[in-house]
Coordinates of C-alpha atoms and ligand atoms in Angstrom, one line a residue:
M288 CA 107.7 59.9 88.4
N289 CA 105.7 58.1 91.1
R290 CA 102.0 57.7 90.4
I291 CA 99.2 58.2 92.9
F292 CA 95.7 56.8 92.6
S293 CA 92.9 57.6 95.0
G294 CA 89.1 57.4 95.0
V295 CA 86.1 58.8 96.8
Q296 CA 82.7 57.3 96.7
P297 CA 79.8 59.5 95.4
T298 CA 77.4 58.6 98.1
G299 CA 75.9 61.4 100.2
N300 CA 77.3 64.8 100.8
L301 CA 81.0 65.3 101.4
H302 CA 81.8 66.6 104.8
L303 CA 84.7 68.1 106.9
G304 CA 86.0 64.6 107.5
N305 CA 86.4 63.9 103.8
Y306 CA 88.0 67.3 103.4
L307 CA 90.6 67.2 106.2
G308 CA 91.1 63.5 106.0
A309 CA 91.5 63.2 102.2
I310 CA 90.8 65.9 99.7
R311 CA 92.9 68.6 101.3
N312 CA 95.9 66.3 101.3
W313 CA 95.4 65.5 97.6
V314 CA 95.8 69.2 96.8
R315 CA 99.2 69.0 98.4
L316 CA 100.3 65.9 96.5
Q317 CA 100.0 67.5 93.1
G318 CA 103.3 68.5 91.6
D319 CA 105.2 65.9 93.6
F320 CA 103.3 63.0 92.0
E321 CA 101.4 62.1 88.9
C322 CA 97.9 62.1 90.5
I323 CA 94.8 60.3 89.4
F324 CA 91.7 61.0 91.4
C325 CA 88.6 59.0 90.7
V326 CA 85.0 59.3 91.7
V327 CA 84.3 55.6 92.3
D328 CA 80.7 55.2 91.1
L329 CA 81.2 51.5 90.5
H330 CA 82.0 51.1 94.1
A331 CA 79.0 53.2 95.1
I332 CA 76.5 50.7 93.6
T333 CA 77.7 47.8 95.8
Q334 CA 74.8 49.2 97.9
W335 CA 71.7 50.5 96.1
Q336 CA 71.8 54.2 95.1
E337 CA 69.0 56.4 93.9
P338 CA 70.0 57.2 90.2
A339 CA 69.4 60.9 90.4
A340 CA 71.3 61.2 93.7
L341 CA 74.2 59.2 92.2
R342 CA 74.5 61.5 89.3
H343 CA 74.3 64.6 91.6
S344 CA 76.9 63.1 94.0
T345 CA 79.3 62.1 91.2
R346 CA 79.4 65.8 90.0
E347 CA 79.6 67.0 93.6
V348 CA 82.7 65.0 94.4
A349 CA 84.3 66.3 91.3
A350 CA 83.3 69.8 92.1
A351 CA 84.6 69.4 95.7
M352 CA 88.1 68.3 94.4
I353 CA 88.3 71.2 92.0
A354 CA 87.0 73.7 94.5
A355 CA 89.5 72.5 97.1
G356 CA 92.3 73.2 94.6
V357 CA 93.0 70.0 92.6
D358 CA 93.9 71.2 89.1
P359 CA 92.1 69.0 86.6
R360 CA 94.6 69.9 83.9
E361 CA 97.7 68.9 85.8
N362 CA 96.0 65.9 87.3
I363 CA 93.3 63.4 86.2
I364 CA 89.9 63.7 87.6
F365 CA 87.3 61.3 86.2
H366 CA 84.5 58.9 87.2
Q367 CA 85.3 55.2 87.3
S368 CA 82.5 53.9 85.1
A369 CA 83.9 56.0 82.2
N370 CA 86.9 53.8 82.0
P371 CA 86.0 50.2 81.3
S372 CA 89.5 49.0 82.3
H373 CA 88.5 49.1 86.0
A374 CA 85.6 46.6 85.6
E375 CA 87.7 44.5 83.2
L376 CA 90.7 44.1 85.4
A377 CA 88.4 43.6 88.5
W378 CA 87.1 40.4 86.8
V379 CA 90.6 39.1 86.3
L380 CA 91.5 39.9 89.9
N381 CA 88.3 38.1 91.0
C382 CA 89.9 35.0 89.6
V383 CA 93.2 35.7 91.3
A384 CA 92.1 36.6 94.9
R385 CA 90.9 33.8 97.1
M386 CA 87.6 33.6 98.9
G387 CA 89.4 33.3 102.2
W388 CA 91.2 36.6 101.7
L389 CA 88.0 38.5 101.1
N390 CA 86.3 36.7 104.0
R391 CA 88.7 38.4 106.3
M392 CA 87.9 42.0 105.2
T393 CA 86.5 43.9 108.1
Q394 CA 84.7 46.6 106.0
F395 CA 82.6 43.9 104.3
K396 CA 81.7 42.5 107.7
E397 CA 80.7 46.0 109.0
K398 CA 78.7 46.9 105.8
A399 CA 77.0 43.6 105.4
G400 CA 76.1 43.5 109.1
K401 CA 74.1 40.5 110.4
N402 CA 72.5 39.7 107.1
R403 CA 75.5 38.6 105.0
E404 CA 73.4 36.3 102.8
N405 CA 71.6 39.4 101.6
A406 CA 74.7 41.5 100.8
S407 CA 75.4 42.0 97.1
V408 CA 78.2 39.9 95.5
G409 CA 79.7 43.3 94.5
L410 CA 80.0 44.3 98.1
F411 CA 82.0 41.1 98.8
A412 CA 84.2 41.6 95.7
Y413 CA 84.6 45.4 96.5
P414 CA 88.3 45.1 97.5
N415 CA 89.1 43.4 94.1
L416 CA 87.6 46.4 92.3
M417 CA 89.7 48.7 94.4
A418 CA 92.8 46.6 93.6
A419 CA 91.9 46.9 89.9
D420 CA 91.5 50.7 90.3
I421 CA 95.1 50.9 91.6
L422 CA 96.8 48.2 89.5
A423 CA 95.2 49.3 86.1
Y424 CA 97.5 52.3 86.4
K425 CA 100.4 50.5 88.0
A426 CA 100.1 53.2 90.7
T427 CA 103.1 53.2 93.0
H428 CA 101.4 55.0 96.0
V429 CA 97.9 55.3 97.4
P430 CA 97.1 57.8 100.2
V431 CA 95.0 55.9 102.6
G432 CA 93.3 56.4 105.9
E433 CA 93.3 53.8 108.7
D434 CA 90.0 52.3 107.4
Q435 CA 91.4 51.4 103.9
K436 CA 94.8 49.9 105.0
Q437 CA 93.5 46.4 104.9
H438 CA 92.2 46.9 101.3
L439 CA 95.6 48.2 100.3
E440 CA 97.3 45.1 101.8
L441 CA 94.9 42.9 99.8
T442 CA 95.9 44.9 96.7
R443 CA 99.5 44.0 97.3
D444 CA 98.6 40.3 97.9
V445 CA 96.6 40.2 94.7
A446 CA 99.4 41.9 92.7
A447 CA 102.0 39.5 94.1
K448 CA 99.9 36.4 93.4
F449 CA 99.2 37.5 89.8
N450 CA 103.0 38.2 89.2
N451 CA 103.8 34.8 90.8
D452 CA 101.1 32.8 89.1
F453 CA 102.3 34.0 85.7
G454 CA 106.0 34.4 86.5
V455 CA 106.0 38.0 85.5
D456 CA 106.8 41.3 87.2
L457 CA 103.8 43.2 85.8
F458 CA 102.2 44.8 88.8
P459 CA 104.0 47.0 91.4
L460 CA 103.5 46.4 95.1
T461 CA 101.8 49.6 95.8
E462 CA 102.9 51.5 98.9
P463 CA 100.5 53.2 101.3
L464 CA 101.1 56.9 101.7
I465 CA 100.4 57.7 105.3
L466 CA 100.0 61.5 105.4
G467 CA 100.9 63.2 108.7
T468 CA 98.6 66.0 107.8
A469 CA 95.5 63.8 107.5
T470 CA 93.0 64.4 110.4
R471 CA 90.5 62.0 111.8
V472 CA 87.5 64.1 112.3
M473 CA 84.8 62.9 114.7
S474 CA 81.1 63.5 114.9
L475 CA 80.1 66.9 116.4
R476 CA 77.4 65.0 118.4
D477 CA 79.6 62.2 119.7
G478 CA 83.4 62.6 119.9
T479 CA 83.9 58.8 119.9
K480 CA 82.3 58.2 116.5
K481 CA 83.8 59.1 113.2
M482 CA 82.1 62.0 111.3
S483 CA 80.0 60.1 108.8
K484 CA 77.6 60.8 105.9
S485 CA 75.3 58.0 107.2
D486 CA 74.7 59.6 110.6
P487 CA 71.0 60.5 110.8
S488 CA 71.8 63.9 112.5
E489 CA 72.8 66.7 110.1
Y490 CA 74.3 68.4 113.2
S491 CA 76.9 65.6 113.5
R492 CA 78.8 66.9 110.4
I493 CA 79.7 70.0 108.5
A494 CA 79.1 69.5 104.8
M495 CA 81.6 70.9 102.4
A496 CA 78.7 72.7 100.7
D497 CA 77.4 74.2 103.9
G498 CA 77.1 78.0 103.9
P499 CA 78.5 80.3 106.7
D500 CA 75.3 80.3 108.7
E501 CA 75.0 76.5 108.7
I502 CA 78.7 76.1 109.7
A503 CA 78.3 78.6 112.5
K504 CA 75.1 77.0 113.8
K505 CA 76.6 73.4 113.8
I506 CA 79.7 74.5 115.7
R507 CA 77.6 76.4 118.2
K508 CA 75.4 73.3 118.8
A509 CA 78.4 70.9 118.9
K510 CA 78.4 68.7 122.0
T511 CA 80.9 69.7 124.7
D512 CA 81.4 68.9 128.4
P513 CA 81.0 71.4 131.3
E514 CA 84.7 72.0 132.0
P515 CA 86.7 74.7 130.4
L516 CA 89.3 73.6 127.8
P517 CA 92.3 71.8 129.3
E518 CA 95.6 73.5 129.6
T519 CA 97.7 70.5 128.4
A520 CA 97.2 67.7 125.9
G521 CA 97.1 65.3 128.8
G522 CA 93.9 67.0 130.0
L523 CA 92.1 65.7 126.9
E524 CA 92.0 62.2 128.4
G525 CA 88.4 61.1 128.6
R526 CA 87.2 64.3 126.8
P527 CA 86.6 63.2 123.2
E528 CA 84.5 66.3 122.2
A529 CA 87.1 68.7 123.4
A530 CA 89.8 66.7 121.6
N531 CA 87.8 66.7 118.4
L532 CA 87.1 70.4 118.4
L533 CA 90.7 71.3 119.2
G534 CA 91.8 68.8 116.5
I535 CA 89.6 70.4 113.9
H536 CA 90.9 73.8 114.9
A537 CA 94.5 72.7 114.6
A538 CA 93.8 71.1 111.1
L539 CA 91.9 74.1 109.8
A540 CA 94.6 76.5 111.0
D541 CA 97.3 74.2 109.6
S542 CA 98.8 74.1 113.1
D543 CA 99.2 71.3 115.7
L544 CA 97.2 70.4 118.8
E545 CA 99.9 71.6 121.2
S546 CA 99.9 75.1 119.7
V547 CA 96.1 75.3 119.8
I548 CA 96.0 74.2 123.4
A549 CA 98.7 76.7 124.3
E550 CA 96.5 79.4 122.8
H551 CA 93.1 78.3 123.9
G552 CA 93.6 76.2 127.0
G553 CA 91.6 77.3 130.0
R554 CA 89.0 79.2 128.0
P555 CA 85.3 78.2 128.2
F556 CA 84.0 76.3 125.2
S557 CA 81.6 79.2 124.2
D558 CA 84.6 81.5 123.5
F559 CA 86.6 78.9 121.7
K560 CA 83.6 77.9 119.6
R561 CA 83.3 81.5 118.3
D562 CA 86.9 81.4 117.1
L563 CA 86.6 78.0 115.7
S564 CA 83.5 79.1 113.8
D565 CA 85.2 82.1 112.3
L566 CA 88.1 79.9 111.3
A567 CA 85.9 77.3 109.7
V568 CA 83.9 79.9 107.8
A569 CA 87.1 81.5 106.6
T570 CA 88.6 78.2 105.4
L571 CA 85.5 76.3 104.1
G572 CA 83.4 79.3 103.0
P573 CA 85.3 80.0 99.7
I574 CA 85.4 76.2 98.9
G575 CA 81.7 75.9 99.4
D576 CA 81.1 79.0 97.2
E577 CA 83.3 77.6 94.5
M578 CA 81.5 74.2 94.7
R579 CA 78.1 75.9 94.3
R580 CA 79.4 77.9 91.4
L581 CA 80.7 74.7 89.7
M582 CA 77.5 72.8 90.4
A583 CA 75.5 75.5 88.7
D584 CA 77.1 74.4 85.4
P585 CA 76.9 70.6 85.3
A586 CA 77.9 70.6 81.6
H587 CA 81.3 72.1 82.6
I588 CA 81.9 69.4 85.2
D589 CA 80.9 66.7 82.8
A590 CA 83.4 68.0 80.2
I591 CA 86.2 67.9 82.8
L592 CA 85.2 64.4 83.8
R593 CA 85.1 63.3 80.1
D594 CA 88.5 64.8 79.4
G595 CA 89.9 63.1 82.5
A596 CA 88.4 59.7 81.5
E597 CA 90.0 59.9 78.1
R598 CA 93.4 60.5 79.6
A599 CA 92.7 57.7 82.1
R600 CA 91.8 55.3 79.4
A601 CA 95.0 56.1 77.5
I602 CA 97.0 55.0 80.5
T603 CA 95.2 51.8 81.3
R604 CA 94.5 50.4 77.8
P605 CA 98.1 49.3 77.2
I606 CA 98.3 47.9 80.7
L607 CA 95.2 45.8 80.2
E608 CA 96.6 44.6 76.9
E609 CA 99.8 43.5 78.7
V610 CA 97.6 41.7 81.3
Y611 CA 95.5 39.9 78.7
D612 CA 98.6 38.8 76.8
T613 CA 100.1 37.5 80.0
I614 CA 97.0 35.5 80.8
G615 CA 96.9 34.0 77.3
F616 CA 93.9 35.7 75.8
L617 CA 94.0 36.0 72.0
R618 CA 93.9 39.6 70.7
P619 CA 90.4 40.4 69.6
Ligands
LIG295 N1 87.4 52.2 99.2 C1 87.7 53.6 99.2 C2 86.9 54.3 100.3 O1 85.8 53.9 100.6 C3 87.5 54.3 97.9 C4 88.4 53.8 96.9 C5 88.0 53.0 95.8 C6 89.8 53.9 96.8 N2 89.0 52.7 95.0 C7 90.2 53.2 95.6 C8 90.7 54.6 97.6 C9 91.5 53.2 95.2 C10 92.1 54.5 97.2 C11 92.4 53.8 96.0 O2 87.3 55.2 100.9

């Protein structure tokens, strides 16, 4: 069976963009693939994290996956630092990937900003750790959004160079899994910017853990323009906020933009927002409730993560041994 690996960073609260763009799709992959879902805490510390917040976030990401419907018995849910194979293989891949390849990574340039000299070495090597995540399991497929495509290409390059350098066929060339159902959710305050946990305004995003009142309030206050909703998809040209709210509606209703426009086109935003708010509360409310229930019992979440980590280690240990043999390391 094909094997999927995917990761989410435990930094800040998960929001609607994480749900509609990633987590919800994972729920749909279970059964068709062997799925390994990882809370990538090693990646999180490429930028400084407050320790208590990191612990909280790690549990919250696990809770969100489970609350959204990922079954931790059928799939593996664990946190990256609990399986040493990730860091071990990352070191090997640091010695395979070339400086020039990493220098081209756009995410590093964005995250490091103007002060590259002051970025952590880990932030620069981040894509090699991501390649290690995937290759330690010989994962065949990775569901990726637009922003992670370049990292997956690097993973393929690193895998191919390792295979070539040692004359082996050890690592697969992992395929991206582009999901038609993934939705790019934009900020509620600015329809041209991606919904983000780092936006200073709470009103820019709906958190997965938000209760019904918060969800309703944020949708009510979402930025709009003065015109009623367009009657055709073409009418969304130059109206990013309308496009975003209609897109969110379509995703939450598991429908498509055309059908939502056919139903709501021509109505004022205020009417539409009432419907959207009801829909969002009906869809996200139960997930938020379940997240809060799970978060009230951290020991239970930790037990799930521990069990997942044990199964993760059982997969990667023999693969790491194969890698070490190939390189020429003596058995300890
Ligand atoms: N870099 C990914 C992100 O920021 C998270 C991630 C880490 C990941 N390792 C991965 C995603 C392996 C897919 C596969 O979204």
